[in-house]
CSV table of C-alpha atoms in Angstrom, one decimal:
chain,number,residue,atom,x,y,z
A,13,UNK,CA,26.5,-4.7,29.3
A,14,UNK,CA,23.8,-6.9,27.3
A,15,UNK,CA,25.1,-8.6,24.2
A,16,UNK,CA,22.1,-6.1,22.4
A,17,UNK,CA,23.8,-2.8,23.9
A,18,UNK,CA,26.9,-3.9,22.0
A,19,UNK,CA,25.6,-4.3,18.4
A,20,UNK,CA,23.8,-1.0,18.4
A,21,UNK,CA,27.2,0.8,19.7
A,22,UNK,CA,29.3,-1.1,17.2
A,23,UNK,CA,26.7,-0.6,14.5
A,24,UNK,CA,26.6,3.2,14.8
A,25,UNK,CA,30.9,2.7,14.4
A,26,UNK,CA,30.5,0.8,11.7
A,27,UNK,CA,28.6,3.3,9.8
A,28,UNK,CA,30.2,6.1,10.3
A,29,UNK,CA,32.8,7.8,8.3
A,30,UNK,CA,34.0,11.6,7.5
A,31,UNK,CA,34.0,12.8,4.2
A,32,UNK,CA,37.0,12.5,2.3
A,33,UNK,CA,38.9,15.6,1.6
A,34,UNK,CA,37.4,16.3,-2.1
A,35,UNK,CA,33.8,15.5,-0.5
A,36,UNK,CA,33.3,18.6,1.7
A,37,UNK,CA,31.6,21.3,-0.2
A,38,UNK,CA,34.1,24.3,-1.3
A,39,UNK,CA,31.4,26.6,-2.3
A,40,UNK,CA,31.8,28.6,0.5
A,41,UNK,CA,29.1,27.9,3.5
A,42,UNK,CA,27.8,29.8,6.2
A,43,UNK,CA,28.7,29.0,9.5
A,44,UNK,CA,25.2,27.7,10.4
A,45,UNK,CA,25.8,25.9,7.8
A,46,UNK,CA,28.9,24.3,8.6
A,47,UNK,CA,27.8,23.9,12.1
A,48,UNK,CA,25.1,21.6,11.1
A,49,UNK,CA,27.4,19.7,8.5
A,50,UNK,CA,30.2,19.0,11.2
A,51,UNK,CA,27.3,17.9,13.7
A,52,UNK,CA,25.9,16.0,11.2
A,53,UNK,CA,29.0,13.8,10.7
A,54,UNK,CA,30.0,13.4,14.0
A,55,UNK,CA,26.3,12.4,15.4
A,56,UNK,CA,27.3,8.9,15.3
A,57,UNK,CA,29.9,9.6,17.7
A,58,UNK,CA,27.6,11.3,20.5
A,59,UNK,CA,29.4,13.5,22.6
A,60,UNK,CA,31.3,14.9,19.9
A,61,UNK,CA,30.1,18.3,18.3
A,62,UNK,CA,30.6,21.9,17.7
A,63,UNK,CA,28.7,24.7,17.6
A,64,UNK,CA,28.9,28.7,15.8
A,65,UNK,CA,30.2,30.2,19.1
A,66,UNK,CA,33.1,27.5,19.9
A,67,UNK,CA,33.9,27.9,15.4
A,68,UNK,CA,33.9,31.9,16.1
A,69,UNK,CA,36.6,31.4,18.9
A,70,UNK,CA,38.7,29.1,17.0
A,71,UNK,CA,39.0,31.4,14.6
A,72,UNK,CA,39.7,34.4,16.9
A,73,UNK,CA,42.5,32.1,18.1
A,74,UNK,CA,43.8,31.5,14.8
A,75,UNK,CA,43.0,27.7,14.6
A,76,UNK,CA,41.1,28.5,11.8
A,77,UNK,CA,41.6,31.0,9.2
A,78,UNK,CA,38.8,34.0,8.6
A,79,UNK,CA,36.3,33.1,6.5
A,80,UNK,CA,35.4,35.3,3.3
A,81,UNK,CA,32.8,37.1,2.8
A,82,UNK,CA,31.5,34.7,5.7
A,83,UNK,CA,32.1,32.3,4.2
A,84,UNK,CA,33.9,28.8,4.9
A,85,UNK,CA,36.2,27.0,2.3
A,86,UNK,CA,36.7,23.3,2.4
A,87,UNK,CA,40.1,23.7,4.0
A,88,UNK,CA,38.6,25.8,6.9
A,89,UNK,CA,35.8,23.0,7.3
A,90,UNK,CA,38.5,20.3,7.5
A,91,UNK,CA,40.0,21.6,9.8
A,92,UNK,CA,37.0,22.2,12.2
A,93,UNK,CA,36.1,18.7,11.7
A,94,UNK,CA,39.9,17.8,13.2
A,95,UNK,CA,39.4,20.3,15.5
A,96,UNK,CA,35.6,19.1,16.8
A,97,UNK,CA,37.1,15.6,17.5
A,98,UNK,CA,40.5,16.7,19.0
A,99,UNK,CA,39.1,19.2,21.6
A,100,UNK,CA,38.1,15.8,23.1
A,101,UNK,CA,41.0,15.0,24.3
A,102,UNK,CA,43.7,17.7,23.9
A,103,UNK,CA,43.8,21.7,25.0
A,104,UNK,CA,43.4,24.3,22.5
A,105,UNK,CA,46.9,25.4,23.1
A,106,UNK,CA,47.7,21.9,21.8
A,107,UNK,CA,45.8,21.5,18.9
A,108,UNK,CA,47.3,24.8,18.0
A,109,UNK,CA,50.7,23.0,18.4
A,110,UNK,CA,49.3,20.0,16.0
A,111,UNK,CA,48.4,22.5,13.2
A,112,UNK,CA,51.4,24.6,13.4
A,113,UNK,CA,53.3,20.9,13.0
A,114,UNK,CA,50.8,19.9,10.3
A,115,UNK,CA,51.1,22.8,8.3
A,116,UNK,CA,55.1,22.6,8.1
A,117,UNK,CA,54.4,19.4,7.5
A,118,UNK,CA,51.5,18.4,4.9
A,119,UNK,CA,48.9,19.8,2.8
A,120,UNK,CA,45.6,20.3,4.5
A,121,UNK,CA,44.0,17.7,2.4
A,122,UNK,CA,46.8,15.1,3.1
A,123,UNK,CA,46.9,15.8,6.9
A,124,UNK,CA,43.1,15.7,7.0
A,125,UNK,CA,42.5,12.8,4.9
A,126,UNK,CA,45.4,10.8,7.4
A,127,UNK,CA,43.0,12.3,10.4
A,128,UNK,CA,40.3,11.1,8.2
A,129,UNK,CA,41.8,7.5,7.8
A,130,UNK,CA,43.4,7.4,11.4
A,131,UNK,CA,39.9,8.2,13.4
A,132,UNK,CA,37.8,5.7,11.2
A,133,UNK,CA,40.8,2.8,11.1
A,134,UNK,CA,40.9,3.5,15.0
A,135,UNK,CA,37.2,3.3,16.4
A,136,UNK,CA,37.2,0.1,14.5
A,137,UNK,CA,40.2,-1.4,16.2
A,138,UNK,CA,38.8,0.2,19.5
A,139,UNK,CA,35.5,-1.5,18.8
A,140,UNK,CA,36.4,-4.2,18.0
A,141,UNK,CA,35.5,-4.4,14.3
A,142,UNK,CA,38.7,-5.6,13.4
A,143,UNK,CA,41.5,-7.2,15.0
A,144,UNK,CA,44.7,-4.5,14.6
A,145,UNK,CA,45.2,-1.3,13.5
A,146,UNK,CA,46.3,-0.4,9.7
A,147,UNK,CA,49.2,1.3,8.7
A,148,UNK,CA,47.9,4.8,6.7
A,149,UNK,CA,49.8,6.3,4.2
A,150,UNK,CA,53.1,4.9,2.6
A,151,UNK,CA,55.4,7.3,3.6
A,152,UNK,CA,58.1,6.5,6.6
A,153,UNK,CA,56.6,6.8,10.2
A,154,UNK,CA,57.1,10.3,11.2
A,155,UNK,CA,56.6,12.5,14.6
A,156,UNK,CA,53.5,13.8,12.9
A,157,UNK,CA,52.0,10.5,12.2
A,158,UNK,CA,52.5,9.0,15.5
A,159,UNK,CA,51.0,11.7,17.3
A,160,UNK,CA,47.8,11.7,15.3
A,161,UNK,CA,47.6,7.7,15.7
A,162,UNK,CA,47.5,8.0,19.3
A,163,UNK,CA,45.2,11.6,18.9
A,164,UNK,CA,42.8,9.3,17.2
A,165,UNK,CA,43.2,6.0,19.5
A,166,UNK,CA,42.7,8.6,22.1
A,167,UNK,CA,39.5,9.8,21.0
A,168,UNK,CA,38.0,6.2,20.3
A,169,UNK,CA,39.0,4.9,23.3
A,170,UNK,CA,37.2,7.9,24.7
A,171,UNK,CA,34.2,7.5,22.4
A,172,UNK,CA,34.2,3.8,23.3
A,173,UNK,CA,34.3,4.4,27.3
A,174,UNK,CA,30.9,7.1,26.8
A,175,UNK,CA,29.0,5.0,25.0
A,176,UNK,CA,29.4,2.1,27.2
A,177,UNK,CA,28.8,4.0,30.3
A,178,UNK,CA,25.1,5.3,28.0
A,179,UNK,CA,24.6,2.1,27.6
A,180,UNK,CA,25.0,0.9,31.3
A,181,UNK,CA,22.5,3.9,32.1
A,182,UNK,CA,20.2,3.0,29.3
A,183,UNK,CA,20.2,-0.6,30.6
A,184,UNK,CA,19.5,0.3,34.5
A,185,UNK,CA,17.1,3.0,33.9
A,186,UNK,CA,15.1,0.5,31.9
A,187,UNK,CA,15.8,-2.4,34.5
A,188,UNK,CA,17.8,-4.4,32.2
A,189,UNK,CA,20.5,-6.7,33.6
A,190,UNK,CA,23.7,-8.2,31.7
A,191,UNK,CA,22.4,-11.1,29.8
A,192,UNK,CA,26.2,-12.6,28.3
């Protein structure tokens, strides 16, 4: 992969970031409207997104709680941003599992700001934007924690491997060879 290739795909990692917990609107938005916010933040990432059908089923399965009035709270929006990136790499049945653990565990806004922290610290380790990964949150090392680490080295590792390979087709469709 040219040296060119690289710095785009690392700058787009760079960039991007969720919106911390107190960030996402809690004025209660429609679910067009939270579909295009979720998409909106995870555009940098490519393959990952969601749409008003796959948020309608979550919620039928109980992932998500009803929204009111049709309406979606922060929490609700949190967790579809954990969800949109999960679904990546695990089933439904076990994000389900994650939740359930999560909510006997944390808050939603601390177990989303760790997902928060966890995805962002990472892609940047994955990337290669920094040289180890950091330790989140002071607390001891729990069951919880390690499984979202390796949720969210999962998904980086995954982003990482797509947008090489779209950069290998970019490069051969446009007749580029590997100039390092």
């Amino acid at each position: 992969m040219r040296k060119e290739s690289k710095e785009i795909m690392n700058a787009s990692i760079r960039e991007f970031s969720l919106p911390k917990y107190e960030d996402i609107p809690n004025v209660g938005l429609y679910l067009e409207q939270v579909t295009n916010y979720i998409n909106e933040y995870l555009a940098p990432l490519e393959n990952l997104s969601i749409t008003a059908s796959m948020i309608s089923n979550y919620v039928k399965k109980g992932l998500v709680a009803n929204p009111i009035k049709k309406q979606y709270t922060r929490e609700q929006i949190a967790y579809l941003l954990f969800i949109a990136a999960a679904k990546s790499v695990l089933s439904l049945d076990n994000i389900s599992l994650f939740l359930d653990m999560q909510k006997a565990t944390y808050t939603a806004a601390v177990a989303y700001e760790y997902f928060r922290m966890e995805l962002e610290n990472s892609l940047h380790y994955v990337f290669g934007l920094k040289d180890h990964l950091d330790r989140i949150g002071s607390e001891r090392q729990t069951d919880e924690k390690l499984m979202l680490r390796n949720t969210s080295i999962t998904i980086a590792n995954k982003i990482y491997l797509e947008k090489c390979f779209s950069a290998v087709r970019k490069e051969k469709e446009n007749g580029l060879s590997e100039v390092d």
